[in-house]
mmCIF file of N, CA and C in Angstrom:
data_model
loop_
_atom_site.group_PDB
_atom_site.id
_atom_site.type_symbol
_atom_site.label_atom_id
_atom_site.label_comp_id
_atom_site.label_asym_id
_atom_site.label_seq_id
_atom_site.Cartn_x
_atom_site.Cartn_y
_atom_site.Cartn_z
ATOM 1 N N UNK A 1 11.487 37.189 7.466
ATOM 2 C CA UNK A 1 11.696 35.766 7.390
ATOM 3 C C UNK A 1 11.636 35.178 8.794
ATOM 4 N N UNK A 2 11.056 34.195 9.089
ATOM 5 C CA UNK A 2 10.522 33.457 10.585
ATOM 6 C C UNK A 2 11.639 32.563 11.092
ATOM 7 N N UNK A 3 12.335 32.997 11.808
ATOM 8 C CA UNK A 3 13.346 32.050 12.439
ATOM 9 C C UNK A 3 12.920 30.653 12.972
ATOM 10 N N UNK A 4 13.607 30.076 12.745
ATOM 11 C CA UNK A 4 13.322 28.707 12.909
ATOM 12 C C UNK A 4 14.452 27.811 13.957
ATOM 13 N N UNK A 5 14.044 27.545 15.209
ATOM 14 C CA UNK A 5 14.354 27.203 16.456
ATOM 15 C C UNK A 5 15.033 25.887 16.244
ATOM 16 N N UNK A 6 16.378 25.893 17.288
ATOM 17 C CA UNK A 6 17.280 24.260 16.709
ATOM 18 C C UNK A 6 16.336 23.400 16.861
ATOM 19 N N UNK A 7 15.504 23.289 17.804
ATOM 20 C CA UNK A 7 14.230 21.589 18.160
ATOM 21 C C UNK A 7 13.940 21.893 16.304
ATOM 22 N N UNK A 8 13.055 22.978 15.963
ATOM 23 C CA UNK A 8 12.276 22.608 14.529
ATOM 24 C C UNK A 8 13.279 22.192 13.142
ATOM 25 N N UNK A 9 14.562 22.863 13.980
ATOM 26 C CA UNK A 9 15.745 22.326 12.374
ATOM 27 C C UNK A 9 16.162 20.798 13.104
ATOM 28 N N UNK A 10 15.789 20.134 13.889
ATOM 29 C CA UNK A 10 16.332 19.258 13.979
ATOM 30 C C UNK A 10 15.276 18.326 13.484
ATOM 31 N N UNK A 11 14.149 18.923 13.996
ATOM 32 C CA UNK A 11 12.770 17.866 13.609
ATOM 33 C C UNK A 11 12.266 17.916 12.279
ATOM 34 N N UNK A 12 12.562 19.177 11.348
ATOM 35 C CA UNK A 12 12.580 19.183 9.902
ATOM 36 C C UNK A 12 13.594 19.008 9.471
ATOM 37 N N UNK A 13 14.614 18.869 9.770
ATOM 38 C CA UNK A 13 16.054 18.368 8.828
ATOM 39 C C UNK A 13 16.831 19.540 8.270
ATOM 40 N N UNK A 14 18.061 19.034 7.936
ATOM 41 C CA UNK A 14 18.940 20.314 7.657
ATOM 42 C C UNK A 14 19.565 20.043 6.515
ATOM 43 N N UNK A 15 19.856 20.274 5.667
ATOM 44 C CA UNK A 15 20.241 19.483 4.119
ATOM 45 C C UNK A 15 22.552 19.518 4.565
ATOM 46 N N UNK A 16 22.305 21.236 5.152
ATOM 47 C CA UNK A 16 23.806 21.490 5.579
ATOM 48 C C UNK A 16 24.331 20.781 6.396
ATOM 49 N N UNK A 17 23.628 20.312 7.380
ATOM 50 C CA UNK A 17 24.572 19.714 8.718
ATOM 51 C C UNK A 17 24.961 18.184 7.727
ATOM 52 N N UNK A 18 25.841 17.580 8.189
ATOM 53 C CA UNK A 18 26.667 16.636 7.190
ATOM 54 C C UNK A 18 26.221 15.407 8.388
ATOM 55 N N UNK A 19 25.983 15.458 9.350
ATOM 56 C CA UNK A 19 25.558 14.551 9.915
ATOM 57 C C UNK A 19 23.334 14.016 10.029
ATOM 58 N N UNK A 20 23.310 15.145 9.469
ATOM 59 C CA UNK A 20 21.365 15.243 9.147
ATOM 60 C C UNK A 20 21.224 14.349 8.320
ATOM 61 N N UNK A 21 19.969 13.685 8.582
ATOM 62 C CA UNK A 21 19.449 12.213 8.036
ATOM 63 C C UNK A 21 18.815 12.814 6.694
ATOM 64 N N UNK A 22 18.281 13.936 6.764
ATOM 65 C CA UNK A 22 17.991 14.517 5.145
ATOM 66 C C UNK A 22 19.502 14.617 4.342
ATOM 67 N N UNK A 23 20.174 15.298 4.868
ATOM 68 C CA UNK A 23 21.533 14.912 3.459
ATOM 69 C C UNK A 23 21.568 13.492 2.793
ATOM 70 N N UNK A 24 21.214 12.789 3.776
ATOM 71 C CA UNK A 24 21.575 11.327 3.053
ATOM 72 C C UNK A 24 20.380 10.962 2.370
ATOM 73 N N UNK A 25 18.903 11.671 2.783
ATOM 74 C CA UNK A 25 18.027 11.083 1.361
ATOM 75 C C UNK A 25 18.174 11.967 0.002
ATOM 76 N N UNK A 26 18.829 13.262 0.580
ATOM 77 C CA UNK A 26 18.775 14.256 -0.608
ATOM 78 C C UNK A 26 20.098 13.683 -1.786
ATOM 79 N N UNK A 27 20.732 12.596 -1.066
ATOM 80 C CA UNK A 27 21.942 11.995 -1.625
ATOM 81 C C UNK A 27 20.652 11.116 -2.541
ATOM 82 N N UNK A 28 20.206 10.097 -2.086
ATOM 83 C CA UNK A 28 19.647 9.438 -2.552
ATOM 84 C C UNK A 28 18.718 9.775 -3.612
ATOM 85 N N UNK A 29 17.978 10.905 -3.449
ATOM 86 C CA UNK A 29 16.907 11.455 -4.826
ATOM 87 C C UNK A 29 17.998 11.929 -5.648
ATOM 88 N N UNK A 30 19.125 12.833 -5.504
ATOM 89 C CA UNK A 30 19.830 13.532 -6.593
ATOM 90 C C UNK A 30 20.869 12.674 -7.242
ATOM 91 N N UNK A 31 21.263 11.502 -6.443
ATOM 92 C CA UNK A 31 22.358 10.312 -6.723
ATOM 93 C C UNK A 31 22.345 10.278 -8.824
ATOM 94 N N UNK A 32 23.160 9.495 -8.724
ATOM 95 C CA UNK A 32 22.893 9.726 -10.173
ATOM 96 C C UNK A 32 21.941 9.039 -10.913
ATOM 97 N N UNK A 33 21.830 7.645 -10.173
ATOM 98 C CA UNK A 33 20.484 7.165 -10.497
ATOM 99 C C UNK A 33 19.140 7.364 -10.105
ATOM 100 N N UNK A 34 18.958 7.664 -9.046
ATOM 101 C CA UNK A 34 18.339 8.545 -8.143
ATOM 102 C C UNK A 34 16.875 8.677 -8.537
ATOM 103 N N UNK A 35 16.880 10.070 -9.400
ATOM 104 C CA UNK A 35 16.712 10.949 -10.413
ATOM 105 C C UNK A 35 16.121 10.176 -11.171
ATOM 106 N N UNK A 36 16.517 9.457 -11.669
ATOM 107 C CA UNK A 36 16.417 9.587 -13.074
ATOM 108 C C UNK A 36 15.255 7.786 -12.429
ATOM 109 N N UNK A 37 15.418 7.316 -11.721
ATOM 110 C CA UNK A 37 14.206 5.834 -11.716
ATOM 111 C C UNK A 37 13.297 7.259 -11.099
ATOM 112 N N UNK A 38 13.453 7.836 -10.200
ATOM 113 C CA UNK A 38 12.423 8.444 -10.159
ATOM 114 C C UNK A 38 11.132 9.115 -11.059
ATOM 115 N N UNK A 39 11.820 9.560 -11.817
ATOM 116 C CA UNK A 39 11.418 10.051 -13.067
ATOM 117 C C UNK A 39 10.629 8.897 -14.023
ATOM 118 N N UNK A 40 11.546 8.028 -14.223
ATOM 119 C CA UNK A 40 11.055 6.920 -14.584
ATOM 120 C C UNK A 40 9.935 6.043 -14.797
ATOM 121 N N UNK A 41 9.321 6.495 -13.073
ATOM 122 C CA UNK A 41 8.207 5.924 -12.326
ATOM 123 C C UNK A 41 7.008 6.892 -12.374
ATOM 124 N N UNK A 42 7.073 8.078 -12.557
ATOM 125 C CA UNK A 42 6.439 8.944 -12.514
ATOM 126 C C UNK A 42 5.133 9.443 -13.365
ATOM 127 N N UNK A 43 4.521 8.170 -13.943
ATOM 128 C CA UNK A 43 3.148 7.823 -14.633
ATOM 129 C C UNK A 43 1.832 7.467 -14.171
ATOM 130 N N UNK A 44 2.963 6.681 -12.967
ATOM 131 C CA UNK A 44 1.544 5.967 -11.854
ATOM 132 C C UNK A 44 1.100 4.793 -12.445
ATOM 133 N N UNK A 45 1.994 4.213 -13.307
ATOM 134 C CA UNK A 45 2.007 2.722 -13.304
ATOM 135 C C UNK A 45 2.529 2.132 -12.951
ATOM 136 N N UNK A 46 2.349 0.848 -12.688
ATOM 137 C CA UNK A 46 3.307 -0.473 -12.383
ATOM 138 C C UNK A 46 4.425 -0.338 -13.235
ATOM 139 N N UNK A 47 5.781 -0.514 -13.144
ATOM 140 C CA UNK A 47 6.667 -1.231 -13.900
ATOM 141 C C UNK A 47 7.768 -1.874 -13.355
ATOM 142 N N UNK A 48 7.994 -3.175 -14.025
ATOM 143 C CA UNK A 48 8.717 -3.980 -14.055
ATOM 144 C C UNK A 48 10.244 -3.405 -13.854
ATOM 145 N N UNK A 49 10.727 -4.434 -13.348
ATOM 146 C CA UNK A 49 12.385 -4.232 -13.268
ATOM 147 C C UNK A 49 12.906 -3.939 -14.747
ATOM 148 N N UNK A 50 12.435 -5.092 -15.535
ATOM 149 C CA UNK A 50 13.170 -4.915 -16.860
ATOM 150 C C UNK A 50 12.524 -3.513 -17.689
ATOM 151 N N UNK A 51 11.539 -3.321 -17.750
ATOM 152 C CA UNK A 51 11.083 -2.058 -18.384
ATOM 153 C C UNK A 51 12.066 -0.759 -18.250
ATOM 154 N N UNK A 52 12.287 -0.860 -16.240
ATOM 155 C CA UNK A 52 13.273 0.059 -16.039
ATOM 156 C C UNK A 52 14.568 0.336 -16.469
ATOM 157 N N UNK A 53 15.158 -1.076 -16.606
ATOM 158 C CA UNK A 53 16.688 -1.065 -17.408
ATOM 159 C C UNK A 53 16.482 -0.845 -18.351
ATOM 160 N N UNK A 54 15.233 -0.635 -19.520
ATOM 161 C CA UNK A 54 15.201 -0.724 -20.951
ATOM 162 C C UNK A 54 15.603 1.184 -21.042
ATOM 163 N N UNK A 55 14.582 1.027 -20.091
ATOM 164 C CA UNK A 55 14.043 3.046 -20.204
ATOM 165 C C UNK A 55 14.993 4.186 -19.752
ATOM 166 N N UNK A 56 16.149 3.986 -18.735
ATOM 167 C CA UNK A 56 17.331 4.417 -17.993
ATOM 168 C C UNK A 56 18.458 3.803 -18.734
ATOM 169 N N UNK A 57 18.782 3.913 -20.144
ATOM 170 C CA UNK A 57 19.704 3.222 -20.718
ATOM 171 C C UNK A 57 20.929 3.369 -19.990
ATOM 172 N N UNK A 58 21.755 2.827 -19.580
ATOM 173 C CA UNK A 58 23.221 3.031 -19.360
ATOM 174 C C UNK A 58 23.261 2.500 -17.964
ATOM 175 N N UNK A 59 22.499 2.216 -17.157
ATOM 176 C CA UNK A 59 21.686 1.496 -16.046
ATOM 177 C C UNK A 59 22.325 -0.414 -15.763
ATOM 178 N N UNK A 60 23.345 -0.343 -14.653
ATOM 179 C CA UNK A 60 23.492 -1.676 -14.681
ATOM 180 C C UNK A 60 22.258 -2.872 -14.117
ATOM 181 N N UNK A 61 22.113 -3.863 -13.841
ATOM 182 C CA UNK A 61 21.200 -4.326 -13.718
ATOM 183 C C UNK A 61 21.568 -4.256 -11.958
ATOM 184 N N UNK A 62 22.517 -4.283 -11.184
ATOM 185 C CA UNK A 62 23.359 -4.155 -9.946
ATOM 186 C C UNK A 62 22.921 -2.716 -9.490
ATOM 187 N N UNK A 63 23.404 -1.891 -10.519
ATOM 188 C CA UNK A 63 22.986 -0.364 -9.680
ATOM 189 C C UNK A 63 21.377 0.009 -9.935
ATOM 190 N N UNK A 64 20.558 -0.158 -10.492
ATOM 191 C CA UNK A 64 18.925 -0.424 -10.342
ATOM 192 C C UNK A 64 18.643 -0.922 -9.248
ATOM 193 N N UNK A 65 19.209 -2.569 -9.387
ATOM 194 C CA UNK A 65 18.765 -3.100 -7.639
ATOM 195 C C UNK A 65 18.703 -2.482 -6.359
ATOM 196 N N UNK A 66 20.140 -1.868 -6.625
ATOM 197 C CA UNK A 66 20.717 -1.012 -5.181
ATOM 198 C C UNK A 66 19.663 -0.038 -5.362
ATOM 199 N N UNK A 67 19.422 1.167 -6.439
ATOM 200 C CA UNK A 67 18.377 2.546 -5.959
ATOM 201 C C UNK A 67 17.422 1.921 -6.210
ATOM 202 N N UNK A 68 16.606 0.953 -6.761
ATOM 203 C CA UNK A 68 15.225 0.553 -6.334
ATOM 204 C C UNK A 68 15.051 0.361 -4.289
ATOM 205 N N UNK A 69 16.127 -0.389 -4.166
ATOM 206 C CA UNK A 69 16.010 -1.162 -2.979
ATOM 207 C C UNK A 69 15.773 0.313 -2.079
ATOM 208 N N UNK A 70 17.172 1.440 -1.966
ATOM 209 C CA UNK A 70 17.690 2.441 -1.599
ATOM 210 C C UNK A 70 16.269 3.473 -1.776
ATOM 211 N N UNK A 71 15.262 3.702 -2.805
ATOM 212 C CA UNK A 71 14.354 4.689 -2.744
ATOM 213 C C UNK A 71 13.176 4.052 -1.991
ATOM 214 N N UNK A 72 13.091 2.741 -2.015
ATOM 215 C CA UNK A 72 11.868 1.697 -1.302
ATOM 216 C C UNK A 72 12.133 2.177 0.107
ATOM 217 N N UNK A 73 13.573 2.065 0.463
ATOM 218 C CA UNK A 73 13.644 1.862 1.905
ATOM 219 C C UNK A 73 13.434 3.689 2.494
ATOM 220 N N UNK A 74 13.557 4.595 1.521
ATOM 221 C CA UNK A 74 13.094 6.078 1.674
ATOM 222 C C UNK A 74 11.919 5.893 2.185
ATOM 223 N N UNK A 75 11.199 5.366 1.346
ATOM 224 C CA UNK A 75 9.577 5.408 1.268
ATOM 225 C C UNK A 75 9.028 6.145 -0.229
ATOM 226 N N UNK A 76 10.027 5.911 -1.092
ATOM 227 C CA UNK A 76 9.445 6.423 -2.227
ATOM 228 C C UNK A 76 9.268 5.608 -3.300
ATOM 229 N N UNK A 77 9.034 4.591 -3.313
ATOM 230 C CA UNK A 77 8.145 3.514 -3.936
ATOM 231 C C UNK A 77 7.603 2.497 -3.484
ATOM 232 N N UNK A 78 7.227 1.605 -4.122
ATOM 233 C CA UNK A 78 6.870 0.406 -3.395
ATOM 234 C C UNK A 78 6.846 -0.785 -4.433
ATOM 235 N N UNK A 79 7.384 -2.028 -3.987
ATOM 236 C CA UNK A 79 7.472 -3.257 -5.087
ATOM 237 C C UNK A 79 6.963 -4.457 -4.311
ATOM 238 N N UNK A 80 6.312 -4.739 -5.715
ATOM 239 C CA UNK A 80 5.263 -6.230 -5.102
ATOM 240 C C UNK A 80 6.013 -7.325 -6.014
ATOM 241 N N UNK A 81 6.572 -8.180 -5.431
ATOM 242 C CA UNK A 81 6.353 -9.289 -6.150
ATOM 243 C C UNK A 81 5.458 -10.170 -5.993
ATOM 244 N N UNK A 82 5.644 -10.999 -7.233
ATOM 245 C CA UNK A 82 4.378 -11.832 -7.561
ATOM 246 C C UNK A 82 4.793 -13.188 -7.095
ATOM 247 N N UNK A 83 4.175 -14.128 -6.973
ATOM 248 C CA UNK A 83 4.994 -15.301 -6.886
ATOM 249 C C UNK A 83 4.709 -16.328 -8.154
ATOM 250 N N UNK A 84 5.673 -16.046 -9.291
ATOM 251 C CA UNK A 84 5.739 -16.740 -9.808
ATOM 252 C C UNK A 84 6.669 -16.885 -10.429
ATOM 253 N N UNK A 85 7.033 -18.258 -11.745
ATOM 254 C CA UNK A 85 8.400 -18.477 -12.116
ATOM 255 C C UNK A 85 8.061 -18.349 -13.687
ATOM 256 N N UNK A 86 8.994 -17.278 -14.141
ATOM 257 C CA UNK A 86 10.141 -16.462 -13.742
ATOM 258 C C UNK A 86 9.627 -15.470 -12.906
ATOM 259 N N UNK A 87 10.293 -14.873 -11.838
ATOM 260 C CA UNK A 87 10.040 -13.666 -10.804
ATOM 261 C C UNK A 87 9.858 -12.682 -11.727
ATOM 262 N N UNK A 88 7.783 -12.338 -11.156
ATOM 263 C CA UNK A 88 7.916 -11.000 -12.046
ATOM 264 C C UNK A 88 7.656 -9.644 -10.428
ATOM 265 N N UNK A 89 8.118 -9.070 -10.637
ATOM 266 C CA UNK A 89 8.616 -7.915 -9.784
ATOM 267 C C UNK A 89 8.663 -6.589 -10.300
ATOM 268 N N UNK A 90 7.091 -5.882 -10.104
ATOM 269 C CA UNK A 90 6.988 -4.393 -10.347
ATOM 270 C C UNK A 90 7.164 -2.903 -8.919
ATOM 271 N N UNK A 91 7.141 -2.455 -9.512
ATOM 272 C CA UNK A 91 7.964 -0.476 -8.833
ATOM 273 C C UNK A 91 6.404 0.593 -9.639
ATOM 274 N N UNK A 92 6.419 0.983 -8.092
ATOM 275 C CA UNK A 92 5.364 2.044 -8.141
ATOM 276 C C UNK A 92 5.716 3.162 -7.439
ATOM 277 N N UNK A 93 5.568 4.383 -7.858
ATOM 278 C CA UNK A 93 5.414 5.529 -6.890
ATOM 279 C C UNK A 93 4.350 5.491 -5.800
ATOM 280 N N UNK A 94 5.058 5.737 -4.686
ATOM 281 C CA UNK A 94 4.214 5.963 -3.052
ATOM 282 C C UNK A 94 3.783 7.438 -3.478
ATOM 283 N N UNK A 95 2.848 8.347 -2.414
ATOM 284 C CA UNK A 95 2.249 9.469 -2.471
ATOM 285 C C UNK A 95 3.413 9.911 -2.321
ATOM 286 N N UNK A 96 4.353 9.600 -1.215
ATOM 287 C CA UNK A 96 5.443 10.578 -0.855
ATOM 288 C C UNK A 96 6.323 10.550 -2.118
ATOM 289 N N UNK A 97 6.703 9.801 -2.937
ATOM 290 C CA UNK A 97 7.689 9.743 -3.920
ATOM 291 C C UNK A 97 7.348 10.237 -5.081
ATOM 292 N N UNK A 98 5.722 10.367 -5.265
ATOM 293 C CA UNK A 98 5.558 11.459 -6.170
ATOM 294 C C UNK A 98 5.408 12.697 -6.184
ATOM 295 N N UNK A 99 5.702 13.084 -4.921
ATOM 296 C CA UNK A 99 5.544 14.312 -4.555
ATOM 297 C C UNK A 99 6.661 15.262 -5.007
ATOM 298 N N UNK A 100 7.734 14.238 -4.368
ATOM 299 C CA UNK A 100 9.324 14.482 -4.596
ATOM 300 C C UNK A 100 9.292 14.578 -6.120
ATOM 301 N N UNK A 101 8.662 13.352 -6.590
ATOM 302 C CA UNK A 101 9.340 13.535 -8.019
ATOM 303 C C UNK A 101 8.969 14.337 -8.989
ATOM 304 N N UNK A 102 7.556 15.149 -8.719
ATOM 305 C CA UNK A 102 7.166 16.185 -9.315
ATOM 306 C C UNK A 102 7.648 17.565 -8.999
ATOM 307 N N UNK A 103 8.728 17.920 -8.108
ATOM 308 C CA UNK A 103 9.379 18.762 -7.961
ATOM 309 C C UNK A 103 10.595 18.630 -8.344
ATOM 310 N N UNK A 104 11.429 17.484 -8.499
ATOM 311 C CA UNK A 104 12.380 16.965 -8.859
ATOM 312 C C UNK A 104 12.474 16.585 -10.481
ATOM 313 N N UNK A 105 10.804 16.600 -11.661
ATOM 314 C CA UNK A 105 10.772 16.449 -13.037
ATOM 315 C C UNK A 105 10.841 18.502 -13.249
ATOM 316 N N UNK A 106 10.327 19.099 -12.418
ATOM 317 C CA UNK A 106 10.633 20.540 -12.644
ATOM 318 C C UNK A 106 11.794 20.701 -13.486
ATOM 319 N N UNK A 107 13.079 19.957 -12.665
ATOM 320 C CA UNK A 107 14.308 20.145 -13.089
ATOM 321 C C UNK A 107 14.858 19.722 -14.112
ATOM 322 N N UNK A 108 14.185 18.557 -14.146
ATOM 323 C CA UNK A 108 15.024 17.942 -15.423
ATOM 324 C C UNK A 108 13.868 18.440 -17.061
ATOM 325 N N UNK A 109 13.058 19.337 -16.157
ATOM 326 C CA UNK A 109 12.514 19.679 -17.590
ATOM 327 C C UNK A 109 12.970 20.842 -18.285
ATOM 328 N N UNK A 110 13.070 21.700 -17.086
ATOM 329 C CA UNK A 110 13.914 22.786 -17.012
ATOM 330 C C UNK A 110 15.837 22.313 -18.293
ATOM 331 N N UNK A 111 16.124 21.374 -17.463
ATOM 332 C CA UNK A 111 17.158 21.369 -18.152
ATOM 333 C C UNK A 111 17.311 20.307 -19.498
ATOM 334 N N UNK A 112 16.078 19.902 -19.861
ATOM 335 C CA UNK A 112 15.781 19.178 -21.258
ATOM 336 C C UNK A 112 15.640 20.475 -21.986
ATOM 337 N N UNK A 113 14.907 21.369 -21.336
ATOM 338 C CA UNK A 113 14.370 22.849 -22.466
ATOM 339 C C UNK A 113 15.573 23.236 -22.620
ATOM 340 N N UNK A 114 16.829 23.480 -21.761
ATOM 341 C CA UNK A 114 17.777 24.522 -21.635
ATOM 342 C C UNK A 114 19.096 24.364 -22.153
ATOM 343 N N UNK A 115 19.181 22.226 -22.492
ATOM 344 C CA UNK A 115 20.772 22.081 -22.688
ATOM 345 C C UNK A 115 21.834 22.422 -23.683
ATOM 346 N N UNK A 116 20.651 23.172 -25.041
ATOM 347 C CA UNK A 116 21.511 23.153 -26.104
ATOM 348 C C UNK A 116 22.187 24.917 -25.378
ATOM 349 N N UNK A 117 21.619 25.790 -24.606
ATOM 350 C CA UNK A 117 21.728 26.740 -24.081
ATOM 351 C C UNK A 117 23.356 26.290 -23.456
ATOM 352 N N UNK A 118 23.315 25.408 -22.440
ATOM 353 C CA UNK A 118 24.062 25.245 -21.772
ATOM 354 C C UNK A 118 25.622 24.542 -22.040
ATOM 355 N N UNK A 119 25.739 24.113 -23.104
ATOM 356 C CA UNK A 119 26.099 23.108 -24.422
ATOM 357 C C UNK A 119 26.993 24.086 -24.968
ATOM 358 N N UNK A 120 26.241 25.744 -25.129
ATOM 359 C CA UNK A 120 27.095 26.445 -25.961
ATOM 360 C C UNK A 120 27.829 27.527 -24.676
ATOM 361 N N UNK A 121 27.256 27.557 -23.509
ATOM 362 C CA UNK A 121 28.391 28.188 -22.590
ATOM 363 C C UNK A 121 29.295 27.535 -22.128
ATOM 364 N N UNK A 122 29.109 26.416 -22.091
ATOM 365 C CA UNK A 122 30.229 25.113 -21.833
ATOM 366 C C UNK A 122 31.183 24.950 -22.674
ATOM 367 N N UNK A 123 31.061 25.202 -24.215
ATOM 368 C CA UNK A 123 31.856 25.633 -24.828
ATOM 369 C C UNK A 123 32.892 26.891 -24.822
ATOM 370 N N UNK A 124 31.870 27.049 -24.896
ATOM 371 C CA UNK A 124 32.783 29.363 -24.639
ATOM 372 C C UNK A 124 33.666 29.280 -22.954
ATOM 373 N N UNK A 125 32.974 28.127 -22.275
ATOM 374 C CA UNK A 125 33.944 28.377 -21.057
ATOM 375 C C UNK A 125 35.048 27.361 -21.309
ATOM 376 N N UNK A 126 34.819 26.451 -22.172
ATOM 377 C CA UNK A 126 36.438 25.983 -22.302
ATOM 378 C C UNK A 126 36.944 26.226 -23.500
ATOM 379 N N UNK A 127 36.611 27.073 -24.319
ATOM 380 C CA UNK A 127 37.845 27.926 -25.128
ATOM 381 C C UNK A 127 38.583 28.875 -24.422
ATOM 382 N N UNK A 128 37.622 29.757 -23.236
ATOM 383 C CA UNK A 128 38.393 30.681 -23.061
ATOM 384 C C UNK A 128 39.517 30.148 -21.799
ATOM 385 N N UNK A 129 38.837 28.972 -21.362
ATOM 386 C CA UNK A 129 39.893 28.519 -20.512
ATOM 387 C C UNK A 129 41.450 27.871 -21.095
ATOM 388 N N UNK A 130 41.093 27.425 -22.191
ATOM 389 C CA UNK A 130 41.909 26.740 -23.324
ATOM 390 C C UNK A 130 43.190 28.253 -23.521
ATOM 391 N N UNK A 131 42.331 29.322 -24.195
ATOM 392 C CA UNK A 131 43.180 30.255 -25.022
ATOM 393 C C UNK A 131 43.613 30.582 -23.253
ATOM 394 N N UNK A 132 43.710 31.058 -22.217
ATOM 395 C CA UNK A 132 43.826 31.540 -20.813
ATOM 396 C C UNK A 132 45.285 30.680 -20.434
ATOM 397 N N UNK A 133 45.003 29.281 -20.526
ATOM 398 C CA UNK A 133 45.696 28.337 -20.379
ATOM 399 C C UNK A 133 47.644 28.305 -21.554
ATOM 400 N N UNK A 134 46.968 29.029 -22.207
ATOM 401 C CA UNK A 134 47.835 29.298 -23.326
ATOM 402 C C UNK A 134 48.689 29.820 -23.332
ATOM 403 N N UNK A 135 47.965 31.299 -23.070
ATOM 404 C CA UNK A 135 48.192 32.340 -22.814
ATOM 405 C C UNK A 135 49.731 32.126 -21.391
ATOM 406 N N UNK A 136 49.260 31.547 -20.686
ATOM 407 C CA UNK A 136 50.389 31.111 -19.172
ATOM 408 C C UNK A 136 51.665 30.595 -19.595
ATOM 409 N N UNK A 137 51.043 29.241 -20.580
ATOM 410 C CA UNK A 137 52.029 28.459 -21.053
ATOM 411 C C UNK A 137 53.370 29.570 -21.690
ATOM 412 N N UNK A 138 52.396 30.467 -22.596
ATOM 413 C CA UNK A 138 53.315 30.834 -23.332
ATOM 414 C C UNK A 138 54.419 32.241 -22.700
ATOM 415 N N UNK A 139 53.856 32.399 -21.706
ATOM 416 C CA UNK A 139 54.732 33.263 -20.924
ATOM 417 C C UNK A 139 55.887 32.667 -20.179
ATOM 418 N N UNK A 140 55.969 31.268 -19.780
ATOM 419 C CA UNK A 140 56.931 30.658 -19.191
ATOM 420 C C UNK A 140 58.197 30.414 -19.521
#
């Protein structure tokens, strides 16, 4: 494995150091909304603000603004408005933001295939934490 010199971890980024400017975009792609407009966008069409709140159900119209604004200012989209009334205002993936987001749909496909998997160990881990829990109580 090729060691990698502090100048090149400083000039490629460090996800660990808590002060590295990559933690804070890796905040930003994995955030909870993040993710998921990313994904969103990931057709290579135009879409609208409202399309996006339709498609990200649970999505305030406040926290969209903020990670539209928040992935734009990454460099991982880009929005044109139009000038007209009512403001219509579409979101596109940049090269760089689809790059991300095709490594970043890996995951969530991964875990669309996997959740009923995960659904039933999540279970089994809180029964046995349940009966464990019990188990304490009832020794006291």
């Amino acid at each position: 494995m090729k060691k990698i010199s502090q100048l090149e971890q400083h000039q490629r980024g460090n996800v660990f150091i808590a002060q590295c400017p990559s933690r804070e975009v890796l905040n930003h792609i994995t955030s909870r909304w993040g993710i998921l407009v990313l994904i969103a966008l990931n057709d290579g069409a135009w879409h609208r603000f409202s399309e996006l709140r339709k498609k990200i159900t649970g999505i305030s119209e406040k926290m969209l603004s903020q990670t539209l604004q928040t992935l734009e200012r990454d460099g991982f989209l880009t929005r044109i408005a139009h000038p007209v009334v009512p403001p219509h205002v579409e979101y596109q993936l940049t090269q760089r933001g689809h790059t991300v987001t095709q490594k970043a749909a890996v995951l969530v496909e991964w875990l669309e295939d996997n959740i009923i998997d995960i659904q039933s160990l999540q279970s089994q881990y809180d029964q046995t934490r349940m009966a464990q829990e019990s188990s304490l109580q009832a020794k006291k």
